[in-house]
XYZ file of C-alpha atoms in Angstrom:
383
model
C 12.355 12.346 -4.875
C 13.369 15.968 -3.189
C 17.074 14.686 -1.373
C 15.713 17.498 1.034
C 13.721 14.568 2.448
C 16.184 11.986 2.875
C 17.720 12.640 6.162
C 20.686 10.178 7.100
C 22.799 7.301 5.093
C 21.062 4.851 6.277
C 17.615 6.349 4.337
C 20.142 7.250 1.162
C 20.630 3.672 0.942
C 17.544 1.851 1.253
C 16.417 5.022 -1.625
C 18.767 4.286 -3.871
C 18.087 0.436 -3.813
C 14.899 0.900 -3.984
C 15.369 3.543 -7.148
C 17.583 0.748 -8.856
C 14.484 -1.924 -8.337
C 11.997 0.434 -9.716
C 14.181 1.000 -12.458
C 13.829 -2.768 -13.354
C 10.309 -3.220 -12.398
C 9.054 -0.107 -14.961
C 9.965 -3.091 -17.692
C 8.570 -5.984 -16.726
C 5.302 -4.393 -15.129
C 4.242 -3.766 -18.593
C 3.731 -7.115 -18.887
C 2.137 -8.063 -16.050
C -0.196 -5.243 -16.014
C -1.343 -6.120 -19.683
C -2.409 -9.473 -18.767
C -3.394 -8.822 -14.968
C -0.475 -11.453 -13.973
C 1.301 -11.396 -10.238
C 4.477 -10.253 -10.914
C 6.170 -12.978 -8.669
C 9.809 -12.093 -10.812
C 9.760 -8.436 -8.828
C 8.736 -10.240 -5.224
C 12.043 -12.462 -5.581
C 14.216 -9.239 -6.143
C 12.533 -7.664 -3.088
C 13.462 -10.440 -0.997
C 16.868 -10.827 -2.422
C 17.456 -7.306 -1.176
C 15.857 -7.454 1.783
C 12.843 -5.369 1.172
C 10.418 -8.106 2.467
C 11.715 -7.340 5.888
C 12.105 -3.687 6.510
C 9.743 -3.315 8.950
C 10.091 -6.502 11.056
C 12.384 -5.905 14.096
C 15.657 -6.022 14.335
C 16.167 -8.255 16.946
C 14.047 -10.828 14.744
C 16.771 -10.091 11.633
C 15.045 -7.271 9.929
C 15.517 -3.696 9.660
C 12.997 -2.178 12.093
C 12.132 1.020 10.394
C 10.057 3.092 11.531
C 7.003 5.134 9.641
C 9.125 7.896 7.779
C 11.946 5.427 5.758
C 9.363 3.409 5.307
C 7.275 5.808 3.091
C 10.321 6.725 1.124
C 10.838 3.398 -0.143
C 7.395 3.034 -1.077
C 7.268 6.117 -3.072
C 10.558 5.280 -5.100
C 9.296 1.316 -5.854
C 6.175 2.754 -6.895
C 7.589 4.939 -9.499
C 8.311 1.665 -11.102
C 5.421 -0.205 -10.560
C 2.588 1.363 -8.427
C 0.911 -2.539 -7.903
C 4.399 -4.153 -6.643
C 4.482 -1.078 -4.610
C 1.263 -1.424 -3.088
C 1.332 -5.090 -2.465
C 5.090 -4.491 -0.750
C 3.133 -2.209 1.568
C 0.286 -4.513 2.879
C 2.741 -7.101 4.111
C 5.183 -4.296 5.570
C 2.821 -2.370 7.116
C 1.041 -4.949 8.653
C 4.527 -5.533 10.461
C 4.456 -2.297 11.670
C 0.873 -1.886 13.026
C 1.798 -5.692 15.112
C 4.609 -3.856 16.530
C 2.672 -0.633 17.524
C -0.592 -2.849 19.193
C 1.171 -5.878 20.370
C -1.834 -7.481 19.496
C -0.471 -10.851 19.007
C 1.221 -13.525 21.419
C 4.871 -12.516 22.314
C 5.875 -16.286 20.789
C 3.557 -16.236 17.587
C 4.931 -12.507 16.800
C 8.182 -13.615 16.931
C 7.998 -17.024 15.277
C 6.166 -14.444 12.140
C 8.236 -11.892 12.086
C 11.510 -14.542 12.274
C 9.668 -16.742 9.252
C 9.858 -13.211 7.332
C 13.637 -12.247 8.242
C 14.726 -15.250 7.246
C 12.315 -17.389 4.615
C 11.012 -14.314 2.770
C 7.256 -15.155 3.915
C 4.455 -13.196 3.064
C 1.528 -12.056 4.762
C -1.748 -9.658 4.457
C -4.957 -9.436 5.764
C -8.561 -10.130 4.125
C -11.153 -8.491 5.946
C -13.054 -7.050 2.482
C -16.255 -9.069 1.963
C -19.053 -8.723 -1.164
C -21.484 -7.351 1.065
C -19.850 -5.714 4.212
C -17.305 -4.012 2.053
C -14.373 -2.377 3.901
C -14.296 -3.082 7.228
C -13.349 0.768 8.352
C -17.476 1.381 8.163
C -18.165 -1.296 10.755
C -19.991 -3.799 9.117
C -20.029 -7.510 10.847
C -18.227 -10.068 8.706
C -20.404 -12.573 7.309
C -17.429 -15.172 7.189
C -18.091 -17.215 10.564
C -15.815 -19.321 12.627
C -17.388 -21.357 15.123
C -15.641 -23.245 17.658
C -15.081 -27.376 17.626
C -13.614 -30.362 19.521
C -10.500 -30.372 16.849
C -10.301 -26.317 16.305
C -11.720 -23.815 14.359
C -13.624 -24.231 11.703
C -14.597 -21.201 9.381
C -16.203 -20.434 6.317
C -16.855 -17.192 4.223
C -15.555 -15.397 1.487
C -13.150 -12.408 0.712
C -12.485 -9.630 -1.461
C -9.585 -7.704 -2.527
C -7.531 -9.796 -1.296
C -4.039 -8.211 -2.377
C -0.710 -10.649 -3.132
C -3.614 -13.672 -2.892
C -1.180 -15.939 -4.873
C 1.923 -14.836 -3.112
C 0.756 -14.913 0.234
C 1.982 -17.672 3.271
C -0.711 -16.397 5.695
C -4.022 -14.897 5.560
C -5.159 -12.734 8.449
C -9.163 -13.956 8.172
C -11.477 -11.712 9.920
C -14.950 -14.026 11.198
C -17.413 -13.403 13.261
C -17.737 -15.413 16.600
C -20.863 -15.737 17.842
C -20.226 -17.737 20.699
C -17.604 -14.466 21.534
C -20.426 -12.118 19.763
C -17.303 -10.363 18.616
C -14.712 -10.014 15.652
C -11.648 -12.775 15.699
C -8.847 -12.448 13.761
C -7.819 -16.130 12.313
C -3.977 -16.952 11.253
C -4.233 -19.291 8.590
C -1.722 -20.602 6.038
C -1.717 -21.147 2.420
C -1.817 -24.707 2.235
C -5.273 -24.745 5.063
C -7.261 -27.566 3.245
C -10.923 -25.827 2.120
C -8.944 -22.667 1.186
C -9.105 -21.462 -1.951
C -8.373 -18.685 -4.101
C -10.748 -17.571 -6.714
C -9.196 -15.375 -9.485
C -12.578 -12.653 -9.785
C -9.647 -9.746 -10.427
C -9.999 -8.018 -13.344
C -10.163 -4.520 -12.957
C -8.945 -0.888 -14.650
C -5.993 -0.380 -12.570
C -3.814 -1.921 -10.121
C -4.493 -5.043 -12.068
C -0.816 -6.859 -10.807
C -1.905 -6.817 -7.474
C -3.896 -9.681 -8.016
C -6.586 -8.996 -4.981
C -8.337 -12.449 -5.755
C -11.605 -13.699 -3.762
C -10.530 -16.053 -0.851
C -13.143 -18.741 -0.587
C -13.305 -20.479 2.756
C -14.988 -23.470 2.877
C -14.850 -25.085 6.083
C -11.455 -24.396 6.766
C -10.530 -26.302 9.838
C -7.644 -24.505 11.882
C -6.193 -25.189 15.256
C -7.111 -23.314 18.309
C -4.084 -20.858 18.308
C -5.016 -19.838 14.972
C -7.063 -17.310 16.887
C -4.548 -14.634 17.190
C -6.601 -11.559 18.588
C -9.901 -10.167 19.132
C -11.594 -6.743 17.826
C -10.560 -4.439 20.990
C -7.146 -6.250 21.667
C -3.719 -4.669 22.045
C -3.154 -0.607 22.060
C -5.606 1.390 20.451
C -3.377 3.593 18.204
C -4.105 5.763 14.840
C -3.377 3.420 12.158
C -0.125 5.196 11.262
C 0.918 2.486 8.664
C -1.924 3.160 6.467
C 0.336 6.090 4.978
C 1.903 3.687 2.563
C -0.762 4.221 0.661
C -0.781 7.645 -0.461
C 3.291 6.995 -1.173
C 2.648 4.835 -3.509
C -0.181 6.906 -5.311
C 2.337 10.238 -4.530
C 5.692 8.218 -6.308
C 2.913 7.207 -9.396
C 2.424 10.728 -9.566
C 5.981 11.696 -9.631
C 6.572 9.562 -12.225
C 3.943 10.593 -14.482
C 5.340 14.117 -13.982
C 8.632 13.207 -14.656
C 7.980 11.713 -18.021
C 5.725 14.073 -18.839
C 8.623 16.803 -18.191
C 10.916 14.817 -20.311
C 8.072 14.445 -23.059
C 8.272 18.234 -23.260
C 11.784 18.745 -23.706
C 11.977 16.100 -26.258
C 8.957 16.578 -28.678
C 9.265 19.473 -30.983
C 6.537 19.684 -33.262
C 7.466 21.402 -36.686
C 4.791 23.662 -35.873
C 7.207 25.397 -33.367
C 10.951 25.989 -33.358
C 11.710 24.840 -30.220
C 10.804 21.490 -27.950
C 7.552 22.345 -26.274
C 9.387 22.961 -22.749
C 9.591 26.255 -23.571
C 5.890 26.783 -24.319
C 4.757 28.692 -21.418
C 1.031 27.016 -20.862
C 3.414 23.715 -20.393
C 5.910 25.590 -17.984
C 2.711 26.237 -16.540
C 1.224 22.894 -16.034
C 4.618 21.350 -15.060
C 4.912 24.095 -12.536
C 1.400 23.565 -10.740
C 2.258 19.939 -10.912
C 5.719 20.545 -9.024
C 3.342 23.039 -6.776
C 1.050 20.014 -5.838
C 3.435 17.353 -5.299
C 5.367 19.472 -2.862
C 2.491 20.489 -0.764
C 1.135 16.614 -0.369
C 5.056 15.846 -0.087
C 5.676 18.296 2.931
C 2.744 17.315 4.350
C 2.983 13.205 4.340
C 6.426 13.558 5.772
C 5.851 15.939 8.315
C 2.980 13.750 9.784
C 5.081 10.550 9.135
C 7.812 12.665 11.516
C 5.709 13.382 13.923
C 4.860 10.155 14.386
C 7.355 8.415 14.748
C 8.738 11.167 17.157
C 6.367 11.918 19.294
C 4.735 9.137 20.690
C 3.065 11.340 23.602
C 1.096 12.504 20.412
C 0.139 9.876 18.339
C -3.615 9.744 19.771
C -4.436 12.543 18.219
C -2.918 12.277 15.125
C -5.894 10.128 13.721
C -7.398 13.322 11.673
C -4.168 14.357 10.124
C -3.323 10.936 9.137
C -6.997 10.148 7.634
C -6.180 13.930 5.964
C -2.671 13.010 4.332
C -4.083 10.244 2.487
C -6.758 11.821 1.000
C -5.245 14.939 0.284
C -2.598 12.822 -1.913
C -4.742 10.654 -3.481
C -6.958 13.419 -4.921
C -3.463 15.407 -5.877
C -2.125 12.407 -7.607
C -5.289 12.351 -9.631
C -4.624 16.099 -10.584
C -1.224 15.374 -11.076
C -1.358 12.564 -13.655
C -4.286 14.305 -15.420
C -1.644 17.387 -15.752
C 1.000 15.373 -16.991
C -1.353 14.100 -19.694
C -2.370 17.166 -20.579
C 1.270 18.178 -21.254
C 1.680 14.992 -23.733
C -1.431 15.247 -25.145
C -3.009 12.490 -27.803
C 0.537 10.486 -27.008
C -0.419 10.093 -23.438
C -3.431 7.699 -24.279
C -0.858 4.954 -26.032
C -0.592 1.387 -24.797
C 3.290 2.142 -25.779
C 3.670 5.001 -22.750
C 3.149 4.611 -19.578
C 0.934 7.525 -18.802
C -2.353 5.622 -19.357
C -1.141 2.800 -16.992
C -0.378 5.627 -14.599
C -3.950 6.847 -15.166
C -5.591 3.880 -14.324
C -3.404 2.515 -11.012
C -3.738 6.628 -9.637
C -7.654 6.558 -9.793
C -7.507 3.130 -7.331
C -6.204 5.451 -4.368
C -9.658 6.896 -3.945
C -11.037 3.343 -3.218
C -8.268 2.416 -0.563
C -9.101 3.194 3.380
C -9.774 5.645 4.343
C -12.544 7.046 1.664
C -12.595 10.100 1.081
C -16.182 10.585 2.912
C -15.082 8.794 6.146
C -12.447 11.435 6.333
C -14.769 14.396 5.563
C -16.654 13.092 8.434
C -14.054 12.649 10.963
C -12.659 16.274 9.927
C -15.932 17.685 10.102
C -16.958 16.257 13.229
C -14.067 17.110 15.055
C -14.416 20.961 13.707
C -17.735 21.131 15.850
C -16.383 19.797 18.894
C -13.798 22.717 19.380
């Protein structure tokens, strides 16, 4: 990462803890991605060094960042593992979106965000279904909760469920229909009917371990229900921009080793290492030319944001814009670096291929790629 974007000592630090973690993590998440295992060894040295509670406030015992230092640590940890990375940023960011709708009960948000400043607990969402798919294009949850004498008792599956074996709490999504609206459902691990079902077995991100949650008549008590759709402040989803950090530090670091590649390997066809070939100076430059544009652009938004609060309403666009701009650069970018290493870039023994595979998941994390084309092109014909 560019120091030009680290902009106090406070940001230095977290960095360069973060860099040191990665550097660990680019080991053992060779492992774990080879045999699609949760890498529950990198989750204990992110809570040992307090990177489980960056974004829970301060006056609960975390760190209370805001947007910006929180996208530079998720770049840096996801030049060592883009899955950790990822996961990292479901359960921090979902810190950060609480804070910005105050959604939740003053108590319960508190009694969370305490449980995660001080026992290390873990948290995410799972809203995905088989047939509604994301939840960003509207579709009604199948998985229903209906209302009893003891509680509530739901039922329903879940996909993509990210950190599934990790996680203390579920956020559940279900459909109300006594409400005829959307509840969000706070249930624990240890919920009897809850189960995870390991269906995760994909091309990349395969660490994250984004089981199926089955619910089968999961009975919960009646504070489990800790909002409805339409509740709290209706703000941009800001914390969505971990993301593209993640898929803009895999890209770095495919760039990076393809850079050193090139000043190592010197084939006896040439009397130099190929950095000096020009068509790679070429490539590596254009790579260098993309990251910095997505770079300038992630961070300037993240700034605004957390600056300007007067204009966060209608940041919504730009935000939907920075992640798909970097996810499609990231692409580009790894596909350059392999280009650079050639043959040697499709090894099980470099990481490039891993790269390769974990960079091409950006394009199916919210917001697609169409729903932003849409929202940009819409708002072009209004003005």
């Amino acid at each position: 990462m560019n120091s030009l974007f680290i902009r106090n000592e406070t940001e230095q630090h977290w960095v360069e803890k973060a860099k040191q973690l990665a550097e660990e993590f680019k080991v053992t998440s060779i492992e774990h991605d080879r045999n699609g295992t949760f890498p529950f060894d990198h989750f204990t040295r992110l809570k040992e060094e307090g990177f489980t509670k960056l974004t829970v406030k301060a006056e609960f015992g975390g760190e209370d960042f805001k947007l910006y230092p929180f996208l530079l640590v998720q770049e840096e940890i996801a030049k060592g593992d883009g899955a950790t990375a990822l996961c990292l940023g479901w359960h921090n960011g979902l810190f950060l979106q609480l804070k910005e709708t105050e959604k939740w009960d003053p108590s319960l948000f508190e009694r969370i965000s305490k449980e995660a400043a001080q026992k290390g607990i873990l948290l995410n969402s799972a809203a995905t279904e088989p047939k509604t798919g994301s939840p960003a294009r509207g579709g009604k949850p199948e998985t229903e909760a209906r209302k009893t004498k003891d509680g509530w008792l739901i039922s329903g599956r879940k996909t993509f469920t990210s950190l599934a074996p990790a996680l203390d709490y579920f956020i559940v999504t279900a459909w109300i229909e006594e409400k005829n609206t959307v509840g969000e459902f706070l249930i624990p691990k240890e919920a009897d009917g809850l189960v995870i079902e390991e269906t995760w077995d994909t091309l990349g991100m395969r660490s994250t371990r984004s089981d199926d949650l089955l619910l089968n008549q999961v009975l919960v008590a009646s504070d489990a229900l800790v909002s409805l759709k339409g509740m709290g402040k209706s703000v941009p989803q800001a914390w969505l921009l971990h993301i593209p950090a993640v898929y803009l530090g895999i890209a770095q670091a495919a760039r990076d080793y393809a850079v050193q590649f090139a000043k190592d390997y010197q084939p006896n066809s040439l009397p130099h290492p190929i950095s000096e070939v020009p068509e790679v100076r070429r490539k590596v430059a254009l790579m260098d030319l993309q990251l910095m544009n997505t770079r300038h652009f992630m961070y300037h938004a993240a700034s605004i944001w957390d600056s300007q609060r007067e204009e966060r309403l209608e940041l919504g666009p730009a935000l939907m814009a920075v992640k798909t701009a970097v996810t499609n650069t990231a692409i580009e970018v790894v596909d350059l670096a392999m280009r650079v290493v050639g043959g040697q870039s499709l090894s099980k023994h470099a990481p490039l291929e891993r790269y390769y595979r974990d960079v091409r998941a950006g394009l199916h994390n919210p917001p697609s790629d169409d729903i932003t084309y849409k929202v940009l092109g819409d708002q072009a014909f209004k003005m």
